């Protein structure tokens, strides 16, 4: 069926084309306003639905379904047993008829017009023609459902600007069921009805509503609604097989819920959290909106964590933004690669700067105090040209660093800072009252007498899931991995850190010259399994202190994320994992899934990034 546009181009005037059941939603390349554009001749179309299948013509955002200008005309143009759906045009979202002064009658026979929208008039059909009323459009046994025109009294279903229109019951051989009263515009008469047509079949066969078919069993994606009638689930609802005997066998897609008549769309602006909704109560405001006075109100530049928000306070900020002083509003972290680790950030200090590892020193110099800097995984061992004694010297402010690696269980994917002969790796001094933090990084191969890996002077420092490997304090040095010299007002906290192969005369791992109560060594953070380096009872750390303090003992920890590289912890700190679903992505291993934002989408589960939505497509309510 996707050849419908080319079949029209090759057809003779007055010919008939039988379509195979399927869905056509692609643009025909002729007009930017509609998906199918037919003009200059009369060609009749009908769905070849002998197997109960349906022929569906779909529009798209900004595109109507079909534009038809049958000129010059030979006989009546007929559209039979077709579904016109999801059109979105200025006028005539489903079908726009441009009729000339010639005798060009058009019939729509047992067609369905569903979910079509027009900005101005004729949500389903707009007729444009001369003043003559002797010919025009005949609507025979057609169904109209959930069509909408933007202007008042402009015909949600049909609008006529010249010509004529007749609404008739189902054709011969079909039983007619009168449906809802149509919403008409500029018609000159008061009312007409939607009809449901049911073909008359033998006692051993089923008829499919609004098709020309008699079958031995109801086709897939339909169900038995009466003794001999099959009804489509509707609104893209599906069944697992043919012969479904009850509406309960239909599974509704996102944005629809199940009723005894099949799938119904949620109210305008609402959707469902997933497929398979069975009640209108499962409809809620879509992502980025919340319920206010019975309607869905947009968050002020923000989003929501899930479908169904009912309060302004449930609006949260997307990646790269944090909560501003106004409730529900978001302020940008700024440009220059500044973002946030997850949606829902509430303060500016949750903004992070994304930089290459080799830019670590320049990023620190440019950062404001308390800014968070995220590094891309790689190894850097170049000098920072600040200090002759350390590769990286950080002083006088407390910007923090974290590695944005995707596999925290694999040391080769971390950000690694290396020393060299005669150089320690990192020196931190005088950060003031703020905390400088390092996460998910490896410090190795330092070579200096006091703190070959890390030297800390009068600073608050927090180290989480760090690795200190093969740092050498020398035969007369102290603190092979860490040397800390701080007054009583400063603290050093370690959480889930690994120590291996470090050496020094005293305190191969930590040399402590600070108050005992100000140094803490703990296990792994939430979202990680706490292991012990070396297995068994693990490897005790080699720590020491001068005579003024009591040495703080500790154990070298190995922290493994509870999940694989494509999994997130579904219970923080636990061991239950699941792949992030479609519409979301996982920024860091073990962390919660994030909603795709900013015109991005993900079509499958287990992804670590979202892709930009391409031109001529749009993102659905579930971000796919």
XYZ file of C-alpha atoms in Angstrom:
624
model
C 0.000 0.000 0.000
C 2.808 2.562 0.364
C 2.686 2.949 -3.470
C -0.638 4.832 -3.310
C 0.828 8.144 -4.550
C 2.690 6.519 -7.438
C -0.390 4.458 -8.363
C -2.348 7.682 -8.688
C 0.343 9.215 -10.884
C 0.203 6.188 -13.209
C -3.561 5.623 -13.204
C -5.912 6.566 -16.023
C -8.675 9.061 -15.380
C -11.767 7.155 -14.315
C -9.856 4.049 -13.228
C -10.212 2.264 -9.894
C -7.373 1.247 -7.564
C -7.667 -1.479 -4.939
C -5.367 -0.925 -1.942
C -3.885 -3.697 0.140
C -4.528 -3.289 3.876
C -1.823 -1.357 5.713
C -0.877 2.118 6.888
C 0.424 4.937 4.726
C 2.023 7.798 6.655
C 4.800 8.976 4.354
C 4.836 12.237 2.429
C 4.258 12.031 -1.329
C 6.888 14.621 -2.178
C 4.457 16.915 -4.001
C 3.101 19.211 -1.315
C 4.422 20.211 2.094
C 0.892 20.559 3.454
C -0.546 17.041 3.092
C 0.718 13.499 3.019
C -1.211 12.619 -0.174
C -1.979 15.120 -2.940
C -4.290 14.088 -5.800
C -5.329 16.475 -8.551
C -6.030 16.743 -12.264
C -7.961 13.476 -12.706
C -10.522 11.191 -11.107
C -9.275 7.921 -9.655
C -11.358 5.738 -7.342
C -9.795 4.100 -4.285
C -11.089 1.223 -2.198
C -9.542 -1.067 0.410
C -9.090 -4.686 -0.662
C -9.934 -5.926 2.830
C -11.018 -9.490 2.113
C -8.993 -10.638 5.122
C -10.586 -8.045 7.390
C -7.544 -5.780 7.233
C -7.939 -2.015 7.082
C -6.377 0.593 4.819
C -5.291 3.574 6.883
C -4.129 6.941 5.567
C -2.328 8.965 8.237
C -1.393 12.598 8.513
C 1.360 14.036 10.678
C 1.970 17.208 12.711
C 1.459 20.072 10.277
C 0.212 17.794 7.484
C -3.308 16.889 6.446
C -4.113 13.409 5.155
C -5.393 13.993 1.598
C -5.961 16.909 -0.776
C -8.195 16.123 -3.779
C -8.910 18.332 -6.795
C -10.612 16.135 -9.436
C -10.353 18.264 -12.578
C -11.085 17.688 -15.389
C -13.649 15.198 -14.164
C -15.058 12.004 -15.640
C -17.746 10.483 -13.443
C -17.843 10.213 -9.675
C -14.694 9.883 -7.566
C -15.157 7.331 -4.775
C -13.157 6.627 -1.624
C -14.344 3.409 -0.003
C -13.535 1.552 3.196
C -10.626 3.820 4.186
C -9.554 5.319 7.486
C -8.434 8.964 7.498
C -6.628 9.669 10.754
C -4.174 11.994 12.526
C -4.429 14.767 9.955
C -3.225 18.209 11.075
C -3.795 21.027 8.593
C -4.972 24.619 8.404
C -8.294 23.393 6.926
C -9.624 19.899 6.270
C -7.327 17.833 8.495
C -8.548 14.532 7.079
C -9.779 15.386 3.575
C -9.685 18.700 1.689
C -11.888 18.735 -1.432
C -11.345 21.468 -4.002
C -14.282 21.192 -6.407
C -14.509 23.187 -9.632
C -17.417 24.302 -11.812
C -17.288 21.013 -13.686
C -19.492 18.138 -12.578
C -17.053 16.529 -10.115
C -19.034 14.674 -7.463
C -17.116 12.802 -4.754
C -18.291 9.943 -2.540
C -16.851 8.647 0.700
C -18.336 5.205 1.350
C -17.977 3.413 4.695
C -14.980 5.563 5.621
C -13.798 6.512 9.089
C -12.450 9.952 10.047
C -10.599 9.738 13.353
C -8.478 12.205 15.346
C -8.085 14.787 12.590
C -7.380 18.430 13.452
C -7.747 21.669 11.482
C -6.406 24.988 12.735
C -9.356 26.841 11.214
C -12.233 24.803 9.743
C -13.274 21.269 8.848
C -11.474 19.065 11.349
C -12.265 15.941 9.308
C -13.442 17.334 5.933
C -13.391 20.757 4.269
C -15.285 21.254 0.984
C -14.300 24.203 -1.184
C -16.445 24.710 -4.247
C -18.647 27.028 -6.314
C -22.034 28.193 -5.167
C -23.907 25.500 -7.090
C -25.710 23.053 -4.808
C -26.499 20.463 -7.477
C -23.364 18.413 -6.839
C -20.593 18.056 -4.309
C -19.847 15.417 -1.664
C -21.889 12.364 -0.702
C -20.980 10.903 2.699
C -22.399 7.388 2.805
C -22.217 5.321 6.004
C -19.162 7.086 7.436
C -17.934 7.283 11.014
C -16.560 10.468 12.602
C -14.659 10.290 15.896
C -12.669 12.876 17.898
C -12.089 15.387 15.085
C -11.473 19.036 15.975
C -11.572 22.455 14.262
C -9.729 25.360 15.856
C -12.367 28.035 15.337
C -15.802 28.089 16.891
C -18.690 26.845 14.725
C -16.224 25.851 12.006
C -17.164 22.187 11.787
C -15.185 19.760 13.915
C -16.358 17.112 11.465
C -17.335 18.848 8.185
C -17.175 22.430 6.911
C -18.591 23.485 3.528
C -17.619 26.600 1.577
C -19.754 26.230 -1.530
C -21.032 23.124 -3.291
C -23.238 20.641 -1.474
C -23.004 17.688 0.867
C -25.391 14.795 1.535
C -25.162 12.435 4.504
C -26.637 8.974 3.837
C -26.964 5.712 5.705
C -24.843 2.672 4.902
C -24.999 1.230 1.365
C -27.099 -1.761 0.397
C -25.994 -4.990 2.027
C -25.014 -3.284 5.277
C -26.892 -2.718 8.491
C -26.779 0.909 9.643
C -26.316 1.932 13.261
C -26.881 5.622 13.903
C -24.038 7.159 15.877
C -23.321 10.608 17.239
C -24.613 13.860 15.793
C -21.974 15.462 13.617
C -20.461 18.864 14.317
C -20.992 20.820 11.088
C -20.024 24.283 9.913
C -21.631 26.572 7.302
C -23.992 23.836 6.122
C -27.341 25.532 5.823
C -29.050 22.710 7.700
C -28.992 21.758 11.325
C -27.786 18.197 11.754
C -26.505 14.927 10.349
C -25.305 11.700 11.907
C -22.293 9.452 12.008
C -23.017 5.845 10.984
C -21.491 2.485 11.762
C -21.917 -0.047 8.948
C -22.063 -3.803 9.416
C -22.070 -6.067 6.377
C -24.811 -8.689 6.274
C -23.119 -12.097 6.457
C -24.213 -15.729 6.623
C -24.863 -17.285 10.023
C -21.444 -18.953 10.153
C -19.455 -15.793 9.444
C -18.429 -12.593 11.174
C -18.651 -9.136 9.662
C -16.044 -6.495 10.415
C -17.451 -3.073 11.272
C -16.902 -0.496 8.506
C -15.445 -3.000 6.013
C -16.827 -4.992 3.082
C -15.761 -8.288 4.659
C -17.344 -11.496 5.930
C -14.877 -13.785 7.739
C -14.880 -17.087 9.595
C -13.225 -15.436 12.622
C -12.460 -11.891 13.768
C -9.109 -10.652 12.401
C -6.178 -9.621 14.572
C -6.557 -6.297 16.398
C -10.342 -6.683 16.583
C -12.784 -8.422 18.918
C -16.318 -9.826 18.919
C -18.702 -7.071 19.958
C -22.008 -8.693 18.947
C -23.172 -12.102 17.814
C -21.700 -11.757 14.312
C -19.756 -8.503 14.468
C -16.065 -7.743 14.855
C -14.942 -4.314 16.004
C -11.380 -2.967 15.690
C -9.701 -2.243 19.012
C -9.269 1.292 17.703
C -6.606 3.972 18.234
C -3.792 1.543 17.309
C -4.923 -0.990 19.918
C -3.704 -4.544 19.329
C -4.549 -8.178 20.059
C -2.095 -11.066 20.185
C -3.973 -13.160 17.596
C -7.090 -13.526 15.495
C -10.378 -14.667 16.992
C -10.349 -12.435 20.096
C -13.766 -12.852 21.708
C -13.794 -9.894 24.129
C -12.631 -6.299 24.318
C -10.418 -7.362 27.240
C -8.117 -8.963 24.667
C -7.190 -5.510 23.297
C -4.029 -3.777 24.486
C -4.240 -0.005 24.145
C -1.218 2.035 23.161
C 0.131 4.955 25.171
C -2.394 7.778 25.464
C -5.442 5.495 25.279
C -7.393 3.345 27.741
C -9.685 0.326 27.395
C -13.486 0.410 27.397
C -16.121 -2.142 26.361
C -16.058 -0.486 22.923
C -12.274 -0.797 22.528
C -9.571 1.803 23.075
C -10.513 5.411 23.768
C -8.139 8.362 23.759
C -7.316 10.120 27.003
C -8.721 13.655 27.366
C -6.887 16.391 25.473
C -3.438 17.042 26.915
C -3.381 13.771 28.850
C -1.631 10.472 28.254
C -0.801 7.249 30.094
C 2.407 6.202 31.796
C 2.606 3.054 29.657
C 0.666 0.897 27.220
C -2.170 -1.288 28.473
C -4.219 1.242 30.459
C -7.644 -0.148 31.395
C -9.302 2.917 32.934
C -9.601 6.629 32.266
C -8.250 7.054 35.791
C -4.854 6.002 34.381
C -4.814 9.068 32.136
C -2.734 11.901 33.494
C -1.047 15.060 32.341
C 1.887 14.355 30.044
C 5.531 14.963 30.868
C 6.222 18.624 31.472
C 2.639 19.419 32.542
C 0.543 19.207 35.710
C -3.185 19.259 36.497
C -4.647 22.679 37.290
C -8.377 23.449 37.438
C -9.206 20.309 35.450
C -6.752 21.006 32.606
C -3.072 20.297 32.028
C -0.858 23.309 32.584
C 2.671 23.491 31.210
C 5.571 23.647 33.652
C 7.467 26.923 33.388
C 10.429 25.732 31.363
C 10.677 22.501 33.342
C 9.445 18.957 33.130
C 8.033 16.294 35.428
C 9.567 13.039 36.594
C 6.589 11.031 35.344
C 3.171 11.236 33.730
C 0.305 12.287 35.987
C 1.612 15.284 37.939
C -1.160 17.058 39.846
C 0.771 19.894 41.511
C 2.983 22.741 40.347
C 5.505 21.564 42.927
C 5.939 18.348 40.899
C 7.515 20.335 38.074
C 11.252 19.744 38.055
C 14.057 21.106 35.949
C 15.536 19.280 32.929
C 19.233 18.585 32.434
C 21.249 21.782 32.494
C 18.761 23.675 34.666
C 17.993 24.099 38.364
C 15.036 25.423 40.346
C 14.863 29.222 40.361
C 13.288 31.390 43.043
C 9.874 31.101 41.361
C 8.072 27.813 42.083
C 8.005 25.584 39.012
C 10.425 27.780 37.047
C 13.963 26.804 36.041
C 17.183 28.736 35.675
C 19.905 27.693 33.266
C 23.296 26.537 34.487
C 24.687 28.631 31.659
C 26.562 27.793 28.510
C 30.124 26.551 27.967
C 29.381 22.846 28.565
C 27.707 23.428 31.952
C 24.913 20.958 32.725
C 23.575 18.827 35.597
C 24.051 15.138 36.366
C 20.320 14.463 36.387
C 16.945 16.112 35.999
C 15.384 17.721 39.054
C 18.371 19.768 40.233
C 17.318 22.322 42.822
C 20.371 24.539 43.342
C 23.073 26.126 41.219
C 25.784 24.109 42.965
C 24.385 20.999 41.238
C 25.552 22.395 37.901
C 28.623 20.683 36.479
C 31.064 21.593 33.739
C 31.885 18.871 31.203
C 35.534 18.991 30.123
C 38.234 16.741 28.760
C 40.518 15.244 31.388
C 43.506 17.006 29.840
C 41.745 20.313 30.524
C 41.461 19.637 34.248
C 43.769 22.442 35.406
C 42.366 25.050 33.033
C 38.855 24.047 34.068
C 39.766 24.479 37.748
C 41.251 27.922 37.157
C 38.131 29.054 35.250
C 35.632 27.500 37.655
C 33.793 29.410 40.328
C 34.003 28.226 43.910
C 31.897 25.089 44.503
C 31.433 24.455 40.788
C 31.334 20.784 39.826
C 33.438 19.615 36.897
C 32.789 16.358 35.067
C 35.698 14.753 33.223
C 35.641 12.485 30.199
C 37.463 9.164 30.815
C 41.123 9.105 29.787
C 44.616 9.160 31.288
C 46.520 12.402 31.728
C 50.094 12.710 33.008
C 51.183 16.129 31.738
C 52.400 18.746 34.216
C 50.089 21.617 35.096
C 52.908 24.200 35.114
C 51.740 25.557 38.455
C 53.939 23.651 40.854
C 57.286 21.943 40.439
C 56.294 19.348 43.012
C 52.889 18.153 41.752
C 51.212 17.349 38.488
C 47.967 19.021 39.559
C 47.844 21.823 42.114
C 44.397 22.932 43.321
C 44.262 25.773 45.822
C 42.176 28.624 47.218
C 38.797 27.287 46.063
C 36.755 24.108 46.214
C 35.708 23.141 42.704
C 35.049 19.390 42.613
C 35.811 16.705 40.022
C 33.968 13.559 38.963
C 34.599 11.111 36.142
C 31.656 10.550 33.797
C 32.672 6.992 32.919
C 30.027 4.482 31.859
C 31.491 1.483 33.692
C 32.591 2.205 37.224
C 33.587 -1.446 37.672
C 36.263 -1.177 34.981
C 39.389 0.794 36.039
C 40.385 1.285 32.406
C 37.277 3.397 31.817
C 37.960 5.813 34.670
C 39.675 9.181 34.637
C 43.298 8.501 35.611
C 45.729 11.137 36.896
C 49.362 10.013 36.788
C 52.449 11.294 38.515
C 56.041 10.965 37.341
C 59.531 10.658 38.784
C 59.913 13.410 41.370
C 56.258 14.502 41.136
C 53.269 13.839 43.340
C 49.966 13.618 41.504
C 47.606 16.080 43.262
C 48.134 18.863 45.797
C 45.114 20.558 47.433
C 45.504 23.552 49.735
C 43.511 26.300 51.422
C 40.055 25.607 49.955
C 38.422 27.611 52.714
C 35.255 26.411 54.408
C 33.892 24.561 51.358
C 34.365 20.888 50.450
C 36.408 19.796 47.446
C 35.321 16.378 46.169
C 36.801 13.765 43.848
C 34.639 10.891 42.551
C 35.332 7.801 40.403
C 38.965 8.635 39.600
C 42.338 6.859 39.794
C 45.421 8.555 41.228
C 48.573 6.576 40.535
C 52.356 6.514 40.030
C 53.110 9.526 42.209
C 56.713 9.910 43.447
C 57.191 12.373 46.297
C 58.279 12.227 49.906
C 55.057 13.445 51.540
C 51.855 12.350 49.857
C 53.025 10.913 46.560
C 49.430 10.447 45.386
C 47.655 13.288 47.200
C 48.788 15.955 49.636
C 46.131 17.928 51.511
C 46.787 21.136 53.471
C 44.088 22.943 55.465
C 41.186 21.873 53.256
C 37.883 20.004 53.485
C 38.161 17.044 51.076
C 35.730 14.244 50.204
C 36.907 11.179 48.237
C 34.351 8.665 46.899
C 35.054 5.462 44.925
C 38.641 6.543 44.287
C 41.639 4.325 43.490
C 45.165 5.048 44.814
C 47.602 2.761 43.005
C 51.430 2.446 43.134
C 52.209 5.804 44.699
C 55.732 5.890 46.223
C 56.539 8.054 49.233
C 60.169 6.895 49.271
C 62.268 5.249 51.965
C 62.168 8.342 54.173
C 58.805 9.765 53.179
C 55.354 9.690 54.772
C 51.948 8.912 53.266
C 52.556 7.037 50.045
C 48.961 7.498 48.809
C 47.725 10.411 50.973
C 49.475 12.880 53.273
C 47.075 15.150 55.174
C 48.135 18.118 57.301
C 45.159 20.099 58.540
C 44.182 22.199 61.540
C 41.284 21.145 63.752
C 38.597 22.818 61.611
C 39.108 20.630 58.516
C 37.887 17.145 57.619
C 38.895 14.344 55.261
C 36.213 11.766 54.345
C 36.804 8.588 52.326
C 33.926 6.507 50.970
C 34.585 3.244 49.149
C 38.230 3.935 48.206
C 40.782 1.362 47.011
C 44.473 1.353 48.014
C 47.008 -0.956 46.359
C 50.788 -0.960 45.854
C 51.469 2.295 47.707
C 54.760 2.609 49.660
C 56.386 4.946 52.212
C 58.569 4.791 55.333
C 55.476 5.475 57.459
C 51.833 5.316 56.415
C 52.084 3.679 53.013
C 48.407 4.488 52.425
C 47.597 7.481 54.677
C 49.800 9.631 56.870
C 47.489 11.527 59.167
C 48.410 14.842 60.741
C 44.949 15.982 61.699
C 42.444 15.392 64.502
C 41.385 11.744 64.701
C 37.673 12.630 64.730
C 38.112 14.597 61.516
C 39.175 11.592 59.413
C 36.527 9.011 58.424
C 36.921 5.872 56.291
C 33.654 4.253 55.154
C 32.345 1.620 52.758
C 30.778 2.116 49.347
C 27.956 4.607 48.625
C 24.352 3.712 47.752
C 24.013 1.995 44.386
C 27.230 0.002 44.878
C 28.078 -3.368 46.389
C 30.783 -3.090 49.053
C 33.624 -5.522 48.435
C 37.041 -5.888 50.080
C 40.180 -5.606 47.979
C 42.108 -8.874 47.918
C 39.041 -10.991 48.717
C 38.364 -12.837 51.970
C 38.748 -10.482 54.881
C 40.259 -7.853 52.587
C 43.435 -5.827 52.915
C 43.810 -3.547 55.949
C 45.150 -0.150 55.094
C 48.656 0.871 56.161
C 47.954 4.123 57.995
C 49.965 6.128 60.484
C 49.896 9.411 62.389
C 52.325 11.516 64.320
C 52.425 11.232 68.095
C 49.840 13.971 68.555
C 46.973 11.899 67.135
C 45.595 8.381 67.255
C 45.899 6.571 63.941
C 42.577 5.915 62.171
C 42.522 2.322 60.965
C 40.723 1.383 57.778
C 40.141 -1.190 55.057
C 40.701 -0.864 51.326
C 37.304 -1.244 49.642
C 36.362 -2.354 46.156
C 33.050 -0.840 45.039
C 31.070 -2.524 42.283
C 27.982 -0.931 40.831
C 24.986 -3.136 41.537
C 24.117 -2.997 37.850
C 25.716 -3.615 34.479
C 26.679 -0.830 32.129
C 23.110 -0.735 30.793
C 21.301 -1.199 34.090
C 20.188 1.045 36.904
C 19.492 0.236 40.516
C 15.752 0.086 41.030
C 16.178 0.168 44.807
C 18.935 2.559 45.847
C 21.746 0.662 47.521
C 20.159 -2.665 46.630
C 20.932 -5.271 44.042
C 17.813 -5.128 41.877
C 18.639 -3.882 38.385
C 16.736 -3.091 35.216
C 17.556 -1.561 31.857
C 16.350 1.999 31.395
C 13.131 1.857 29.334
C 12.560 3.534 25.969
C 12.154 7.275 26.395
C 14.826 7.391 29.110
C 18.588 6.956 29.338
C 21.276 6.246 31.923
C 23.885 8.948 32.386
C 25.998 7.079 34.960
C 26.089 3.399 35.701
C 24.058 2.412 38.734
C 22.247 5.763 38.814
C 18.559 6.287 38.150
C 17.236 6.633 34.613
C 16.771 10.118 33.208
C 13.968 11.324 30.911
C 15.074 12.388 27.418
C 14.847 16.171 27.164
C 15.335 19.020 24.710
C 13.963 17.426 21.529
C 15.743 14.125 22.130
C 14.337 10.601 22.205
C 15.276 6.950 22.744
C 13.497 4.171 20.871
C 14.700 1.162 22.866
C 15.673 0.189 26.385
C 19.175 0.074 27.833
C 20.531 3.231 26.183
C 23.084 5.604 27.720
C 22.243 8.592 25.501
C 19.237 10.128 23.749
C 19.231 11.122 20.077
C 17.972 14.339 18.491
C 14.584 13.939 16.818
C 15.129 14.289 13.029
C 13.437 16.806 10.772
C 9.807 16.021 9.828
C 9.252 13.833 12.889
C 8.023 14.558 16.383
C 8.479 13.089 19.849
C 5.589 11.167 21.356
C 4.343 11.618 24.924
C 6.559 8.746 26.106
C 9.713 10.333 24.538
C 10.034 7.755 21.746
